CSV table of C-alpha atoms in Angstrom, one decimal:
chain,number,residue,atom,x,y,z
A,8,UNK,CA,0.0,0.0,0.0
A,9,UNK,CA,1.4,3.3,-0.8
A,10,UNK,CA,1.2,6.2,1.8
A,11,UNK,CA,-2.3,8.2,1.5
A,12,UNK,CA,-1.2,11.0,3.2
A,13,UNK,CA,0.4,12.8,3.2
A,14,UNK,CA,3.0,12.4,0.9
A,15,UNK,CA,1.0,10.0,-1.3
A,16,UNK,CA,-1.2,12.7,-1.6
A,17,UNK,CA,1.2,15.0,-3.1
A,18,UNK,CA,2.6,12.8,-5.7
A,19,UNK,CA,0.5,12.9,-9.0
A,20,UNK,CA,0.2,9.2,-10.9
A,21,UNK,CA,-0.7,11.4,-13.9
A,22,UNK,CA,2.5,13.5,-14.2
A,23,UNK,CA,5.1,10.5,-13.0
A,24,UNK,CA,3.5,7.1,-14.4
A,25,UNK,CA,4.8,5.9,-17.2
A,26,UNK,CA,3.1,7.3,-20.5
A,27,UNK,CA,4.7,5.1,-23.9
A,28,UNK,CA,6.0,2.5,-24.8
A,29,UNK,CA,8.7,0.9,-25.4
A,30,UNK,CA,10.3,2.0,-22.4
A,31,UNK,CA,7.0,1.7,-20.3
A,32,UNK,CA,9.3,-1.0,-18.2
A,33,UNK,CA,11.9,1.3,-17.7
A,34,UNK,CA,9.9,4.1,-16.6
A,35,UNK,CA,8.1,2.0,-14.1
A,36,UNK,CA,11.0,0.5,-12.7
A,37,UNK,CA,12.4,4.1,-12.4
A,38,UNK,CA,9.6,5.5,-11.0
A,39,UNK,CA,9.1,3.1,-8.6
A,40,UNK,CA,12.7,3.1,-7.4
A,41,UNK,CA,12.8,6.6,-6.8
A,42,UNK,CA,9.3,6.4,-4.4
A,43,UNK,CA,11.1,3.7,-2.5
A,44,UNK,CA,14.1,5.3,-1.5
A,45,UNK,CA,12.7,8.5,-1.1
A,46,UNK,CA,10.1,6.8,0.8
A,47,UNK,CA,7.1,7.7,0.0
A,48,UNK,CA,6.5,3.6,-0.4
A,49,UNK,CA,6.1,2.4,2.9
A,50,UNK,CA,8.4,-0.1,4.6
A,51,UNK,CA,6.9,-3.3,5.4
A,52,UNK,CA,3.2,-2.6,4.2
A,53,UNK,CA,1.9,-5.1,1.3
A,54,UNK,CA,1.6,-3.7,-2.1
A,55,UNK,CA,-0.6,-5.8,-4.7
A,56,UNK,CA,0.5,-5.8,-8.6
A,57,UNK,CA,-3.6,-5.3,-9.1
A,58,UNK,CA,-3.2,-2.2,-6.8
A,59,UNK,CA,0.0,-0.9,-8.8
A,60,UNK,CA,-1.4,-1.9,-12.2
A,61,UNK,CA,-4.4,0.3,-11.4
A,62,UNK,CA,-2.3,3.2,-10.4
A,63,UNK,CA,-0.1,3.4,-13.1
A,64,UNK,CA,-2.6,2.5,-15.4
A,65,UNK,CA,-0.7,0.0,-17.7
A,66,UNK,CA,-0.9,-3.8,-18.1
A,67,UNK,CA,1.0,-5.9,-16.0
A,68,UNK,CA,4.0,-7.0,-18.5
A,69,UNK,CA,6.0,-3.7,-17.8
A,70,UNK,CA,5.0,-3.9,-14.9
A,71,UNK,CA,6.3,-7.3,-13.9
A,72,UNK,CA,10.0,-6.4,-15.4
A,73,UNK,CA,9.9,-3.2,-13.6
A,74,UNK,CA,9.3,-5.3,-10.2
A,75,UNK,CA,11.4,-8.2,-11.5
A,76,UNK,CA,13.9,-5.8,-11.9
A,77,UNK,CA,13.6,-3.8,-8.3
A,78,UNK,CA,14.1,-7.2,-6.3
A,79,UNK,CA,17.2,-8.4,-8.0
A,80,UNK,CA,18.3,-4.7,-6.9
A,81,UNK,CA,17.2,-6.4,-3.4
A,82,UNK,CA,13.7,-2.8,-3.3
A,83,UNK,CA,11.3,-5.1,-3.4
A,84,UNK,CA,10.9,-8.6,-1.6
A,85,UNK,CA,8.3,-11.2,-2.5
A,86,UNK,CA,5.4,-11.2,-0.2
A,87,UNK,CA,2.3,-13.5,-0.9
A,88,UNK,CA,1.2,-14.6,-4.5
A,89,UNK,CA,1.7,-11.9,-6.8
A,90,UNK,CA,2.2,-9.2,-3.3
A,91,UNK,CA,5.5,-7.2,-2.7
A,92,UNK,CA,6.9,-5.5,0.4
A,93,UNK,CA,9.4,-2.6,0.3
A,94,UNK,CA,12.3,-4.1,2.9
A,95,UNK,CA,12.7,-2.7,5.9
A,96,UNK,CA,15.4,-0.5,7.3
A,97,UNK,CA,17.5,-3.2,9.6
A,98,UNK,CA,20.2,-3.1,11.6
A,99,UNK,CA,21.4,-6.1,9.1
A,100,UNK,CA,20.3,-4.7,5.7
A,101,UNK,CA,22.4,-1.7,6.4
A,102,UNK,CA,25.4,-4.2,7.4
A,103,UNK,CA,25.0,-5.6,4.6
A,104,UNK,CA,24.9,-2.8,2.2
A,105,UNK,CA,27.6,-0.7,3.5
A,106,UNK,CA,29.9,-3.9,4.2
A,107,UNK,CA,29.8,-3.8,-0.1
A,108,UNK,CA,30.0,0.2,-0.3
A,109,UNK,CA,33.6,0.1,2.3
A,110,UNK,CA,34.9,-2.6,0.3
A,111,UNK,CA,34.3,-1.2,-3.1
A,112,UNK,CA,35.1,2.6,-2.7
A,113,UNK,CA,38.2,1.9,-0.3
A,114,UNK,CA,39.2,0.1,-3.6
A,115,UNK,CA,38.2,2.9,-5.9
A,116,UNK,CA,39.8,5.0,-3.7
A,117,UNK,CA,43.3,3.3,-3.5
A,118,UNK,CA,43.4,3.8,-7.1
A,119,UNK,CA,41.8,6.6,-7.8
A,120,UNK,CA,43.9,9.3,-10.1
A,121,UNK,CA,41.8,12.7,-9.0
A,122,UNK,CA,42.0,15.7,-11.7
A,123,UNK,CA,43.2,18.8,-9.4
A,124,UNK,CA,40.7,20.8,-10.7
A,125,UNK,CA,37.8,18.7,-9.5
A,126,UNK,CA,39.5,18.5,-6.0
A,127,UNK,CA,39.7,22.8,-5.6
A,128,UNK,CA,36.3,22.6,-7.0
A,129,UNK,CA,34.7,20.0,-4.1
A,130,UNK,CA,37.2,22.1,-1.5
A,131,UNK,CA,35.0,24.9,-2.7
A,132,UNK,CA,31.9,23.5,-2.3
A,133,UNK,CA,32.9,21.4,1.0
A,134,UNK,CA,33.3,25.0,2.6
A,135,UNK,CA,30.1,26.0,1.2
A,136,UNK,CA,28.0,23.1,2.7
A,137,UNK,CA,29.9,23.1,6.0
A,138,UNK,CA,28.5,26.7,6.4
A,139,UNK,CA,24.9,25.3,6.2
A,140,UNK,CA,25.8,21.9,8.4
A,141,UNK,CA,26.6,24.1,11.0
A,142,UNK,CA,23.3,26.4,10.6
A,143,UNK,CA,21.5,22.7,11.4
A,144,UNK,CA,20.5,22.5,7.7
A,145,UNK,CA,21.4,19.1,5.9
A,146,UNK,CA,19.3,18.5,2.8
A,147,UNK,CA,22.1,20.2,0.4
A,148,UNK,CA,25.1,17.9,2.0
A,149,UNK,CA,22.8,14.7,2.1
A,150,UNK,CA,22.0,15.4,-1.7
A,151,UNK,CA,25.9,15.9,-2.2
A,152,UNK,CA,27.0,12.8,-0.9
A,153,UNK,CA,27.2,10.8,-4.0
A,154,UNK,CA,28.8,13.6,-6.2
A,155,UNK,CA,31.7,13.7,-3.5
A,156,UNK,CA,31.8,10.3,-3.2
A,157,UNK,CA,32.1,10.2,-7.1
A,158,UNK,CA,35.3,12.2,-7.1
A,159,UNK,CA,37.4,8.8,-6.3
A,160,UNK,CA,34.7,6.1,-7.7
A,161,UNK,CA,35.0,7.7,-11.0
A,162,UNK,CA,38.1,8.7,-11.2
A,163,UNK,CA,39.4,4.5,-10.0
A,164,UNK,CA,40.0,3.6,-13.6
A,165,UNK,CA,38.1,0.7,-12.8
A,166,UNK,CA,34.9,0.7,-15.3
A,167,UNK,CA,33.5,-2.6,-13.5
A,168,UNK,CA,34.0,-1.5,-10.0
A,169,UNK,CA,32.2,1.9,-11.1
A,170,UNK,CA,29.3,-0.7,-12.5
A,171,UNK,CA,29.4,-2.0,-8.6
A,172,UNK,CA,29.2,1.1,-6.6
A,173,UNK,CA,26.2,2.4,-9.3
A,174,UNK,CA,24.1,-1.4,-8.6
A,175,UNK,CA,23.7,-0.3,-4.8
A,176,UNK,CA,22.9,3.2,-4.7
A,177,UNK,CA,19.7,2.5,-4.8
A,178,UNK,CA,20.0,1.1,-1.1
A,179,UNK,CA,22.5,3.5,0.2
A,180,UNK,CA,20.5,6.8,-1.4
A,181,UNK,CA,17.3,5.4,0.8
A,182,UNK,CA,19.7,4.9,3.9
A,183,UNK,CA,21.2,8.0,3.3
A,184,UNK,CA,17.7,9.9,3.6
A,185,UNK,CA,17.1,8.6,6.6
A,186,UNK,CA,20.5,9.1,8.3
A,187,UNK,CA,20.0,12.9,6.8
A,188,UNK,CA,17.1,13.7,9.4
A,189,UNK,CA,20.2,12.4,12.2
A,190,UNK,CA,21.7,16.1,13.2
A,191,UNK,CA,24.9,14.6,14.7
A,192,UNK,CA,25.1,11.6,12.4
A,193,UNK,CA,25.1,14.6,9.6
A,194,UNK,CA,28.0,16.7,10.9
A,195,UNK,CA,30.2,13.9,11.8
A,196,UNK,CA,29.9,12.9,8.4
A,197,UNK,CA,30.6,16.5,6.9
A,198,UNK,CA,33.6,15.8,9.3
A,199,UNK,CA,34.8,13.0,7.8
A,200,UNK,CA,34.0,14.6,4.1
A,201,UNK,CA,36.7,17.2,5.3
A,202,UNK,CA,39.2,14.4,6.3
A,203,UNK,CA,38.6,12.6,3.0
A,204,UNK,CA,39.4,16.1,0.7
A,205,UNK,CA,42.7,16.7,2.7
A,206,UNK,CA,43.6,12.9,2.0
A,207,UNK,CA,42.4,14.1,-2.1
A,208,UNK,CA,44.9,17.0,-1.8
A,209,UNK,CA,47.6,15.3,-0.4
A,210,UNK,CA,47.7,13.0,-3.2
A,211,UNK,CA,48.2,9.9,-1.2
A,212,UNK,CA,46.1,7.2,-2.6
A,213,UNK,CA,46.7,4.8,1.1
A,214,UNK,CA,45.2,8.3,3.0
A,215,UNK,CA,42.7,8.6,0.9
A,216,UNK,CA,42.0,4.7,1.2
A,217,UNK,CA,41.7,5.0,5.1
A,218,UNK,CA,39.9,8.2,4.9
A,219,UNK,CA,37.3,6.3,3.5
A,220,UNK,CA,36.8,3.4,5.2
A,221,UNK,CA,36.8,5.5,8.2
A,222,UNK,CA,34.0,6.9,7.1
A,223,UNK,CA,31.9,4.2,5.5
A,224,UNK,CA,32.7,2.7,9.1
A,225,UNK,CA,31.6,5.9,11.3
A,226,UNK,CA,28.2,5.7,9.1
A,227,UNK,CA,27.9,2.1,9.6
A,228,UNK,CA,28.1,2.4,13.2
A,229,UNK,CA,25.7,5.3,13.7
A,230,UNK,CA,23.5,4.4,12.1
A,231,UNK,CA,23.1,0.7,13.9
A,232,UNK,CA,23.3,2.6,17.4
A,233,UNK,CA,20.4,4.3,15.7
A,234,UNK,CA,18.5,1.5,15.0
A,235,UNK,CA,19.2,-0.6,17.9
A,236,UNK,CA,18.4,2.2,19.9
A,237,UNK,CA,14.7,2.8,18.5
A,238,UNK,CA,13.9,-0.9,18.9
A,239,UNK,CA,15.1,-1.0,22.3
């Protein structure tokens, strides 16, 4: 079931469902992504292919590919005949998915050959953002996250690790909106952004490697203390 209000309310089937073919598949599964990490699909809560066939208005073949599609990317699990449920947000899932993110972008990062340019240029904008972290307002560094991140994944020479990182950003964009509304979790990570662009300046490719694992670790663990904290 998707959220009635009120965010479900303020999102218009019209404007966003997929309108033509022969990408209707695509544009479902794109769609649909983006309401699940941005959560405006609730965790947990049953959703029916009738009930997203209707909403979308399309037949179910696009449909079906576009959900095949969202629970090899681990979105969507199975639930009931021909019923889905949007995964919660676990202590384990988030173990999971940032175990993959440290291993692959302390990789990228080891080997990552950063043009100078683009390092003054996220230096710039680092000093920018850390004005607003430290007014309490988050939204612009938690939308920068992957554009900083993709200063070493990009720039790894690595076009297959690159594939990698892209396959789970579905998981770690839906994490990272909910660690964004976490005022402390947010500026220790702006604080660890700061130690990551001195390890970019430096041109050491071993700092830059334990700059971010130490930071893909610090998220991992606050956000578990988080979580373990709200079950308690």
């Amino acid at each position: 079931m998707v959220r009635d209000s009120p965010r479900w309310g303020s999102i218009s089937v019209e404007e966003n469902a997929p309108q033509r073919a022969p990408s209707l598949a695509e544009q479902t599964y794109q769609t649909l992504k983006r309401w699940i990490v941005e959560g405006d699909l609730e965790p947990g809560v049953a959703l029916s292919e009738n009930d997203l066939s209707r909403r979308f208005s399309i037949s179910r073949s696009p449909l079906r590919e576009a959900i095949r599609r969202l629970q090899e990317d681990g979105l969507l699990n199975a639930s009931g005949p021909r019923g889905f449920t949007v995964p919660d947000l676990s202590v384990d899932l988030i173990r999971q998915v940032y175990g993959v993110r440290l291993a692959l972008e302390s990789a990228a990062a080891a080997s990552a050959s950063i043009p100078d340019s683009e390092v003054k240029a996220a230096g710039a904008e680092l000093r920018a953002l850390g004005k607003e972290v430290k007014a309490g307002k988050f939204e612009n560094f938690t939308r920068s996250d992957f554009e900083f991140h993709d200063l070493f994944v990009q720039n790894c020479g690595n076009p297959m690790l690159v594939d990698h990182v892209d396959r789970i950003r579905g998981h770690v964009r839906r994490i990272a909106n909910f660690a964004g509304q976490l005022a402390e979790h947010s500026r220790a990570s702006y604080a660890e952004h700061v130690v990551i662009h001195e390890a970019m300046q430096s041109g050491d490719n071993l700092a830059l490697r334990d700059a971010v694992e130490g930071h893909i670790r610090g998220v991992t663990d606050r956000l578990v203390l988080q979580l373990e904290a709200r079950a308690s």
